[in-house]
Short mmCIF file of C-alpha atoms in Angstrom, two decimals:
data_model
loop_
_atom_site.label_atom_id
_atom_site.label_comp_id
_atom_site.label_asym_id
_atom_site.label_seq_id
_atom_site.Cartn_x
_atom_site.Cartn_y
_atom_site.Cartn_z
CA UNK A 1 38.00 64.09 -0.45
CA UNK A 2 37.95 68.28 -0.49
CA UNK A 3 40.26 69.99 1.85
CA UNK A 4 38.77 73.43 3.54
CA UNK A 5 40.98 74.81 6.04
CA UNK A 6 44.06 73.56 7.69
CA UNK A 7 45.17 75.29 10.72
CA UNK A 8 48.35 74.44 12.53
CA UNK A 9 49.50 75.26 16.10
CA UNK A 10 53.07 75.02 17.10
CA UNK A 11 54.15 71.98 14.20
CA UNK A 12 56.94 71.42 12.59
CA UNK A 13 58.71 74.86 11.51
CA UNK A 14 55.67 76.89 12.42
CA UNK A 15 56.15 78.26 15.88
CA UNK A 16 52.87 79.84 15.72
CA UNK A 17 48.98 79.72 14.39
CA UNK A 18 48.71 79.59 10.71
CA UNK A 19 46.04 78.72 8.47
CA UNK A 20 45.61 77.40 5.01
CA UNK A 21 42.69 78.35 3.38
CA UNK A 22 41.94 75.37 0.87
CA UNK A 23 38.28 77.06 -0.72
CA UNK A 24 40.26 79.82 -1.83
CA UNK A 25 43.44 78.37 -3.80
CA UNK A 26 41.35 75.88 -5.47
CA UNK A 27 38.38 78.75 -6.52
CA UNK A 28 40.59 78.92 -9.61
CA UNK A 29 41.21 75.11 -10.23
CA UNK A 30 44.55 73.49 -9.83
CA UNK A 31 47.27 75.55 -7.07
CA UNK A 32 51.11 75.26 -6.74
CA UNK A 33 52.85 74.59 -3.74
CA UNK A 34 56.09 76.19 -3.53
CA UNK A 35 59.05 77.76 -1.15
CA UNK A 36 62.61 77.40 -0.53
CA UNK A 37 64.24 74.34 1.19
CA UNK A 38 62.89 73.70 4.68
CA UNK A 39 60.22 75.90 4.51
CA UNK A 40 57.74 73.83 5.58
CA UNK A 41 55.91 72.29 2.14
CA UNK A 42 56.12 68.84 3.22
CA UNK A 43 54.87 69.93 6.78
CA UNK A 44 51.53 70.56 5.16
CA UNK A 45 51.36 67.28 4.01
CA UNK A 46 52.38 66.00 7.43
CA UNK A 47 49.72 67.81 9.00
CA UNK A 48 47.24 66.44 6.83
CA UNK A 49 48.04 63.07 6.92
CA UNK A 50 48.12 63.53 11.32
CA UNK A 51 44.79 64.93 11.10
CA UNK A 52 43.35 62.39 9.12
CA UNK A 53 45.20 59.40 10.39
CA UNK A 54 46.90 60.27 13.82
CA UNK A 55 50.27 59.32 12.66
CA UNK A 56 52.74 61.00 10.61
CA UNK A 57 53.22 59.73 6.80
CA UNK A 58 56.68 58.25 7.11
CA UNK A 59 58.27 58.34 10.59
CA UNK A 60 56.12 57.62 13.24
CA UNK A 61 58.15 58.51 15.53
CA UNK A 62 58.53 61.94 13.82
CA UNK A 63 59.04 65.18 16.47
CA UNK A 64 55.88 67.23 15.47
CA UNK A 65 56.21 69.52 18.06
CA UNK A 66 58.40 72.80 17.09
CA UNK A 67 61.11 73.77 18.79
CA UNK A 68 60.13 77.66 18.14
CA UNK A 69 57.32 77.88 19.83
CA UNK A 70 56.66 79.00 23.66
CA UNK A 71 55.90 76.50 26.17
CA UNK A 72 52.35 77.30 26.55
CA UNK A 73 51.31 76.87 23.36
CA UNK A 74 50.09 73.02 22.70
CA UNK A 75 51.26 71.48 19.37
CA UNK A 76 47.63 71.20 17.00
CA UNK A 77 46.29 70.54 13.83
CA UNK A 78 42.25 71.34 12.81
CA UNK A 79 41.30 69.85 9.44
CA UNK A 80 38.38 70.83 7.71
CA UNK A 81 37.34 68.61 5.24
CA UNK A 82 34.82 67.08 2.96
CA UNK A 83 34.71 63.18 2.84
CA UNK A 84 32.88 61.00 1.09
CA UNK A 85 30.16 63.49 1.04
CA UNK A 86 30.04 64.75 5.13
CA UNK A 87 31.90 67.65 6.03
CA UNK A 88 34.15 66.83 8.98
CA UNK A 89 36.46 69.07 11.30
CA UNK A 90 39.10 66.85 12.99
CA UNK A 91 40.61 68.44 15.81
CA UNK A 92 43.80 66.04 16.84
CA UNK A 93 46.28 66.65 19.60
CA UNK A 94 49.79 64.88 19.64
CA UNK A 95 51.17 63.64 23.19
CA UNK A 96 53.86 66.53 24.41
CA UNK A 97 55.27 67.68 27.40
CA UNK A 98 53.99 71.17 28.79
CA UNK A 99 54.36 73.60 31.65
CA UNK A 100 52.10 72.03 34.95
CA UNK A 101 49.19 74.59 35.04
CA UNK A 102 49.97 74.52 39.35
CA UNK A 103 53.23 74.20 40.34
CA UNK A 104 56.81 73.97 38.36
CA UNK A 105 57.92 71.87 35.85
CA UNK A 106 56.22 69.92 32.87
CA UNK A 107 53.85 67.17 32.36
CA UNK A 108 53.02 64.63 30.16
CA UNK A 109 50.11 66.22 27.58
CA UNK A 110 48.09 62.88 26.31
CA UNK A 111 47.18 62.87 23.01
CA UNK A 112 43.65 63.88 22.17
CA UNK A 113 41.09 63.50 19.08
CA UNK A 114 38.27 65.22 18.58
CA UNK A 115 36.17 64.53 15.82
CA UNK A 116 32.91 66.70 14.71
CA UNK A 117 30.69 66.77 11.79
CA UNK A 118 28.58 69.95 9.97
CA UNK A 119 24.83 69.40 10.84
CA UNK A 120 21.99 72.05 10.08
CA UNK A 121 19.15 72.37 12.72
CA UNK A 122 15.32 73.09 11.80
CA UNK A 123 15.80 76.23 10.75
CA UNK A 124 18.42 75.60 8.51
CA UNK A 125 21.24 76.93 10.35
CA UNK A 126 24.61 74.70 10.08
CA UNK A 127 26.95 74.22 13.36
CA UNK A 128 29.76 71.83 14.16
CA UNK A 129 28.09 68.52 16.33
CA UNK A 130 30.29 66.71 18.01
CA UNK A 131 30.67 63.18 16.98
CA UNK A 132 33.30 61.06 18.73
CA UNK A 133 36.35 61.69 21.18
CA UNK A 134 37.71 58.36 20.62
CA UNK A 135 40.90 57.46 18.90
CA UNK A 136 39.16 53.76 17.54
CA UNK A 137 36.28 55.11 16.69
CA UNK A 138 37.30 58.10 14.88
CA UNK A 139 39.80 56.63 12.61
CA UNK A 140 37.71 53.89 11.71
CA UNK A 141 35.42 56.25 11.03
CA UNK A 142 37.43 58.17 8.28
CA UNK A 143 39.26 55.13 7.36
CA UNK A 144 35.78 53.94 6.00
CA UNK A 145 35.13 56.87 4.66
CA UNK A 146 38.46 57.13 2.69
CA UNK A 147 38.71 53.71 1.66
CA UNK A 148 42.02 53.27 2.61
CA UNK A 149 44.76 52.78 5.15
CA UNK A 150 47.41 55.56 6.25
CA UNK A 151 50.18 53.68 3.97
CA UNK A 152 48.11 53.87 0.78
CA UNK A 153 47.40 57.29 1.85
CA UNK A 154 50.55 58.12 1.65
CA UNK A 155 51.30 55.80 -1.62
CA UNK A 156 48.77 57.02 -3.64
CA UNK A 157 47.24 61.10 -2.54
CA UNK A 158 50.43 61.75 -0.56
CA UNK A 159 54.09 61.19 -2.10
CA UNK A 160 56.34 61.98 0.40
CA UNK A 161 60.14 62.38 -1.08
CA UNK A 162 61.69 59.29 -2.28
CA UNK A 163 58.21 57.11 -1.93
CA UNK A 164 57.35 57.63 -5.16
CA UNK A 165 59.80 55.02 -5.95
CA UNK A 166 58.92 52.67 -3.74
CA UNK A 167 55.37 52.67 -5.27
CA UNK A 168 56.70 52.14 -8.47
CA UNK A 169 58.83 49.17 -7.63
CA UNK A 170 55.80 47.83 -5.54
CA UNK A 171 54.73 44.07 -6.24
CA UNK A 172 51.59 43.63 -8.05
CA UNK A 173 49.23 42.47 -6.01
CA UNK A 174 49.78 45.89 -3.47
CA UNK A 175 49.37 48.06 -6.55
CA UNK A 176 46.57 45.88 -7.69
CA UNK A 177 44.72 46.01 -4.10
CA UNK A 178 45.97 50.01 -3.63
CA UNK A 179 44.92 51.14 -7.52
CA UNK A 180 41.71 49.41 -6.83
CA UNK A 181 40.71 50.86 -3.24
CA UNK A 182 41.97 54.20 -4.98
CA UNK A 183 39.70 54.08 -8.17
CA UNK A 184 36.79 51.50 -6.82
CA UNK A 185 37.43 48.63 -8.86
CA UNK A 186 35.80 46.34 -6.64
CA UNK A 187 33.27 46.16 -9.07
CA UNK A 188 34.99 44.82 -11.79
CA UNK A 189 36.91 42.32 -9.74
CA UNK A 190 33.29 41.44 -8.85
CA UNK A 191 32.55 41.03 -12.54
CA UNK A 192 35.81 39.49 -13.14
CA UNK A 193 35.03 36.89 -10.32
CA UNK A 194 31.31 36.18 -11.46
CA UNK A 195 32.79 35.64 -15.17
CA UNK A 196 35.20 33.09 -14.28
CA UNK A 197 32.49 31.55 -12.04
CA UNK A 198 30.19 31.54 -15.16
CA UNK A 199 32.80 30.58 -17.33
CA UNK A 200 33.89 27.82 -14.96
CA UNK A 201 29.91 26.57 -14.89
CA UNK A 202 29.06 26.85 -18.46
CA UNK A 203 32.16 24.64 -18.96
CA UNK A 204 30.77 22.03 -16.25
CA UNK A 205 27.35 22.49 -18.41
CA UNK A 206 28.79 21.49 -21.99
CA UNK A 207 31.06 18.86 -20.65
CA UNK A 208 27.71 17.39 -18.85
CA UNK A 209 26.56 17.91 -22.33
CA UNK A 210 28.71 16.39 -24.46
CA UNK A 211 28.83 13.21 -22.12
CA UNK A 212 25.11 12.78 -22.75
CA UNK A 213 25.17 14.03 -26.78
CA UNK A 214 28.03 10.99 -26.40
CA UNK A 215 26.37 8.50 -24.61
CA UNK A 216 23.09 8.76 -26.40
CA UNK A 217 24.65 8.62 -29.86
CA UNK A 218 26.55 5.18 -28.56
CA UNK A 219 23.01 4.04 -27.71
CA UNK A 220 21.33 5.19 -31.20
CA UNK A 221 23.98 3.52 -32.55
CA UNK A 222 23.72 0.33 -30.91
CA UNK A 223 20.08 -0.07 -31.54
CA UNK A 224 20.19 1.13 -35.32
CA UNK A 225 22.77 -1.70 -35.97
CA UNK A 226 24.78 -2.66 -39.18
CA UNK A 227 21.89 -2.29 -41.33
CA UNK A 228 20.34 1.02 -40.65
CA UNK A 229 22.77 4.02 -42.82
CA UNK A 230 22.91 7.40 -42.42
CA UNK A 231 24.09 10.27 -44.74
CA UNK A 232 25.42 12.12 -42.43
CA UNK A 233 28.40 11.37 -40.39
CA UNK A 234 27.77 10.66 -36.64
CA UNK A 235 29.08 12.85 -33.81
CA UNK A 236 32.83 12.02 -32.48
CA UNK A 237 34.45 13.94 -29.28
CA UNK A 238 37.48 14.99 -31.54
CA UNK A 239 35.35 17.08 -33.50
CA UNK A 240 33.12 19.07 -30.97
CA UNK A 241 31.33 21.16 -33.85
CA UNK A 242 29.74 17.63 -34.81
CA UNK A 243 27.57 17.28 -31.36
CA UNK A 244 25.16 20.14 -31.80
CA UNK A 245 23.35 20.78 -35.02
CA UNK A 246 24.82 18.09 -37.32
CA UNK A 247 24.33 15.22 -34.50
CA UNK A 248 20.34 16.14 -34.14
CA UNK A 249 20.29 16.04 -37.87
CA UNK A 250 22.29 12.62 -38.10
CA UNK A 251 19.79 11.15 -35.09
CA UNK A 252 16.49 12.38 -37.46
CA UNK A 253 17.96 11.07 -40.69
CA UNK A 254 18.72 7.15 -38.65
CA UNK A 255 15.08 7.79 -37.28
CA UNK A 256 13.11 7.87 -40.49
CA UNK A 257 15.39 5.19 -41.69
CA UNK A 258 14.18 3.10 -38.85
CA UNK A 259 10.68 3.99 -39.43
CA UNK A 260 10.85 3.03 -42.97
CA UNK A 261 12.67 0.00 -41.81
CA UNK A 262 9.36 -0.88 -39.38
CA UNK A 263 6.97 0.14 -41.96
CA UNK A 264 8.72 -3.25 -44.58
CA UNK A 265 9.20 -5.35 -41.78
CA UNK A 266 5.24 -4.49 -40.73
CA UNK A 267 4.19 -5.40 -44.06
CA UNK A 268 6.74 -8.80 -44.44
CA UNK A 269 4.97 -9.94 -41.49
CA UNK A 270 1.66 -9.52 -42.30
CA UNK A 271 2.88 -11.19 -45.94
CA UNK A 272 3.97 -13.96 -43.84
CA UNK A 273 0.56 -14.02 -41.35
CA UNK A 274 -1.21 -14.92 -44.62
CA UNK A 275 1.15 -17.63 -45.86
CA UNK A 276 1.53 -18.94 -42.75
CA UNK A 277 -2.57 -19.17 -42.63
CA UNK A 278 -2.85 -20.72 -45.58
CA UNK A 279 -0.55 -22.98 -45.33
CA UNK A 280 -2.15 -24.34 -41.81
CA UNK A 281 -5.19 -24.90 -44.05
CA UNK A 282 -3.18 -26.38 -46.61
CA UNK A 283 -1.78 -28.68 -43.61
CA UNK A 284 -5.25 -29.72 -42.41
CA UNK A 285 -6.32 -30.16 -45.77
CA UNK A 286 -3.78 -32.78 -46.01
CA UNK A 287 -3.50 -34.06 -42.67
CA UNK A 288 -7.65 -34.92 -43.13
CA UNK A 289 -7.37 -36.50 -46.93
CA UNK A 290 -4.32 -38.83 -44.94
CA UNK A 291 -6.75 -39.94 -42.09
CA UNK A 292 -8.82 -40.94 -45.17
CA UNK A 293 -6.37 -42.68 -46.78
CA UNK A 294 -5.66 -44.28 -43.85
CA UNK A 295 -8.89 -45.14 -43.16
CA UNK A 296 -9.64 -46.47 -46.68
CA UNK A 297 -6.76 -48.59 -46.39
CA UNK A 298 -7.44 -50.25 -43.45
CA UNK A 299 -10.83 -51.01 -44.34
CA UNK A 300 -10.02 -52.35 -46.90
CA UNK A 301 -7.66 -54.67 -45.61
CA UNK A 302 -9.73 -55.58 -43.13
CA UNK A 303 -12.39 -56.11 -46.47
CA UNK A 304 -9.75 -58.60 -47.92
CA UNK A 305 -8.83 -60.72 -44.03
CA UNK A 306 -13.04 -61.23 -44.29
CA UNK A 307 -13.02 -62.72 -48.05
CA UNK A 308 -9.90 -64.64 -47.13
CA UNK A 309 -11.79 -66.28 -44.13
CA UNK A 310 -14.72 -66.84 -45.99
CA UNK A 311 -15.13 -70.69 -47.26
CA UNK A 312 -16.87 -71.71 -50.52
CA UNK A 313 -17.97 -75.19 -51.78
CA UNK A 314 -17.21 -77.06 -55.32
CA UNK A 315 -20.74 -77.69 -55.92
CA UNK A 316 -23.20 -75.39 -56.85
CA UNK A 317 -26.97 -75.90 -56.97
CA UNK A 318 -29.04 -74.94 -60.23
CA UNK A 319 -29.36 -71.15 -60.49
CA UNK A 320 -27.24 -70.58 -57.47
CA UNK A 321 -24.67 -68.10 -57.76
CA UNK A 322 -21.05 -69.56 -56.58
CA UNK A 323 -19.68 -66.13 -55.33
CA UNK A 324 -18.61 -65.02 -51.64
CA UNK A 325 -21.33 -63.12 -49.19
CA UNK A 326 -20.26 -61.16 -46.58
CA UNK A 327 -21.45 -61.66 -43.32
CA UNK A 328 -23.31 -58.66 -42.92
CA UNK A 329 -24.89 -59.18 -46.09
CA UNK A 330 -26.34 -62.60 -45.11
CA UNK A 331 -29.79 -63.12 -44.11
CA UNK A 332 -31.05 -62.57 -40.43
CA UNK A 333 -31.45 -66.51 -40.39
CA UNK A 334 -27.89 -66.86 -40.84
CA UNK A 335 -26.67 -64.68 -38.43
CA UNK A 336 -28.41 -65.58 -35.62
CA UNK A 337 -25.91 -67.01 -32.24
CA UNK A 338 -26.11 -70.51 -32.23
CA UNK A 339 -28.07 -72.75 -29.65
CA UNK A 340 -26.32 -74.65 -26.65
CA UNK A 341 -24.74 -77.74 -27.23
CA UNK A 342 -26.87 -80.99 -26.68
CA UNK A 343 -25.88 -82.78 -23.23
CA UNK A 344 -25.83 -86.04 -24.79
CA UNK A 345 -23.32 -86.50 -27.60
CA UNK A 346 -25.47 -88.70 -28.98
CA UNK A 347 -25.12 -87.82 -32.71
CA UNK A 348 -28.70 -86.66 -34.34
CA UNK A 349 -29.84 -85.44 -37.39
CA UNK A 350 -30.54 -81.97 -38.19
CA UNK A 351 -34.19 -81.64 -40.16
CA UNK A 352 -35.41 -78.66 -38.88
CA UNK A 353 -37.40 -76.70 -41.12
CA UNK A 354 -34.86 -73.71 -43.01
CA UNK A 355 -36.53 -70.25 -42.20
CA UNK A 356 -38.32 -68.03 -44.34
CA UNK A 357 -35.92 -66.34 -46.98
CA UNK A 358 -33.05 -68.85 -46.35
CA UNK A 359 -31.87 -71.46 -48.53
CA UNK A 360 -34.32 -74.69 -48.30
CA UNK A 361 -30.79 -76.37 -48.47
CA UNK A 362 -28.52 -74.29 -45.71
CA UNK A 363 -27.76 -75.69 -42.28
CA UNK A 364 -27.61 -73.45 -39.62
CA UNK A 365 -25.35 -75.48 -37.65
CA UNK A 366 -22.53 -78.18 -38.94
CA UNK A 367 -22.54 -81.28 -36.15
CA UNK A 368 -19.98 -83.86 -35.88
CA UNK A 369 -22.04 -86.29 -38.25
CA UNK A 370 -24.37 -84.63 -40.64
CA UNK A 371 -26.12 -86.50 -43.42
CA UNK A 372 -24.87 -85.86 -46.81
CA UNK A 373 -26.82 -83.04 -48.47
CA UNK A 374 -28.88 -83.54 -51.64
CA UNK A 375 -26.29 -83.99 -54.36
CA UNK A 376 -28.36 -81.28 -56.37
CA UNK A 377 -27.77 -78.71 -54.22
CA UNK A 378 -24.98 -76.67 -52.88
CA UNK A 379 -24.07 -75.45 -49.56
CA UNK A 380 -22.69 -72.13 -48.55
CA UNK A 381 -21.80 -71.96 -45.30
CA UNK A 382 -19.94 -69.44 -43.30
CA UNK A 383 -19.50 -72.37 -40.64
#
């Protein structure tokens, strides 16, 4: 903010018009204010702070009227200022009593407010436009455009006596909220607030982390076992330094140990494919030679039940050989089925003529009386 021109009208201890001409004490940079006791210094700062805010700085209640002046001349204060960039004049008119304009005696002046701001037509010409008439809207107006209430006004541009202290012995958080509406910090509270935001979510984010860094190294563990070793130590949550770099290279190390690990356990089992192949030949090797064996054995007991039912006579004819014939070894003469039994039991006697190729002396069939066979020559008979 850039004060102008201050004019004052019947306020405080100056009965008449006077103006203070702003441009010109501050053409050579910084100005003193100075005078006697009561004569009127902290007026101007009253004036200022009416014209901007309505209200006094301290008392509100404050007479700003002066008792020097004639009754026909109102009590006013004209502020022209720069704010925030836009020129304003802020014409402001406390409630009073004055003379009745018809008639004797005094009325009740309302207070007024006038606000205007510096506007150049199309030619390039500047004049005052008015802007609002409104007590609301006019000290919202330059309340927005100061950035700050009458009280921090007051605490901050303009010290009245003895508030100085009160400022200094403030609590923190109206210093805090008063320094920073005075110097526009709100942007580094807004930093401040989107670092602890960030801090609070990259904290959220590594926790999240470490619980997984955690929970997959209790996993790796549990599948790698007893047997699988690593040279490097694996990651704890009392040392947090361990779950970054040095757990990634503890998880490659017990990976190509595993894959080592797959590659001898791939080659013991095709070892043991083999073995196990040739010892299923090996088992049907033997398993065969025993059906043999078994086989051969019990043909050949069967081979020794035939020769022990196989009868043989004493006598032997000339040339004959006196030696056991098996029964599939005998001629087709011999083992032919025999013919049905004669219906009369008459005994008979047997002289049928031997056939071709068996023995001239051989009976096919042995009957319950059978003459007695040539003395010279032997019978073999199965029967």
């Amino acid at each position: 903010m850039r004060l102008h021109r201050l004019t004052l009208q019947a306020f405080g201890p100056f009965a008449g018009t006077h103006t203070v001409d702003f441009d010109a004490l501050t053409a050579d940079g910084l100005f003193l204010l100075h005078g006697d006791t009561g004569a009127g210094k902290s007026t101007l700062f009253t004036a200022i702070c009416f014209a901007l805010y309505g209200e006094p700085p301290v008392d509100r209640e404050l007479m700003l009227r002066s008792h020097h002046a004639s009754d026909n001349l109102l009590t006013q204060v004209t502020l022209d200022a720069t704010v925030a960039g836009r020129r304003l004049l802020i014409d402001r008119v406390p409630q009073q009593k004055r003379p009745k304009r018809n008639g004797t005696g005094d009325t009740l002046q309302k207070a007024e407010t006038r606000l205007s701001r510096w506007t150049a037509d199309s030619l390039g010409q500047g004049h005052w436009e008015p802007s609002s008439k409104s007590h609301q809207e006019a000290g919202k107006e330059i309340k927005d455009l100061l950035g700050m209430s009458r009280t921090q006004f007051c605490q901050v541009v303009l010290l009245p006596q003895n508030e100085f202290t009160k400022f200094l012995y403030a609590a923190a958080p109206q210093r805090r909220e008063l320094l920073g509406k005075l110097f526009h910090t709100d942007r580094y509270a807004f930093i401040e607030r989107w670092l602890n935001d960030h801090s609070r979510t990259v904290q959220k984010s590594r926790d999240a982390a470490r619980d997984e860094v955690l929970h997959l190294a209790s996993r790796i563990h549990q599948a790698a076992g007893p047997s699988l070793k690593s040279q490097h130590d694996a990651p704890t949550p009392d040392e947090p330094h361990t779950l970054t770099r040095p757990a990634l290279t503890w998880a490659r190390d017990l990976t190509q140990a595993s894959q080592a690990d797959a590659v001898k356990t791939h080659n013991d089992a095709e070892t043991a494919r083999k073995n196990q192949l040739a010892h299923q030949e090996l088992e049907n090797d033997t398993r065969e030679l025993h059906q043999r064996q078994t086989a051969h054995a019990a043909a050949r007991a069967h081979l020794d039940r035939l020769n022990e039912q196989t009868p043989t006579t004493s006598r032997s004819c000339p040339g004959a050989v006196n030696r056991p014939v098996a029964r599939s070894n005998w001629p087709p003469c011999c083992t032919q089925s025999p013919p049905p039994a004669p219906t009369t039991p008459t005994p008979k006697t047997l002289n049928a003529t031997p056939a071709p190729g068996c023995c001239p002396n051989t009976r096919r069939f042995r009957p319950t009386t059978s003459p007695r066979p040539d003395s010279s020559c032997a019978t073999t008979s199965p029967y």
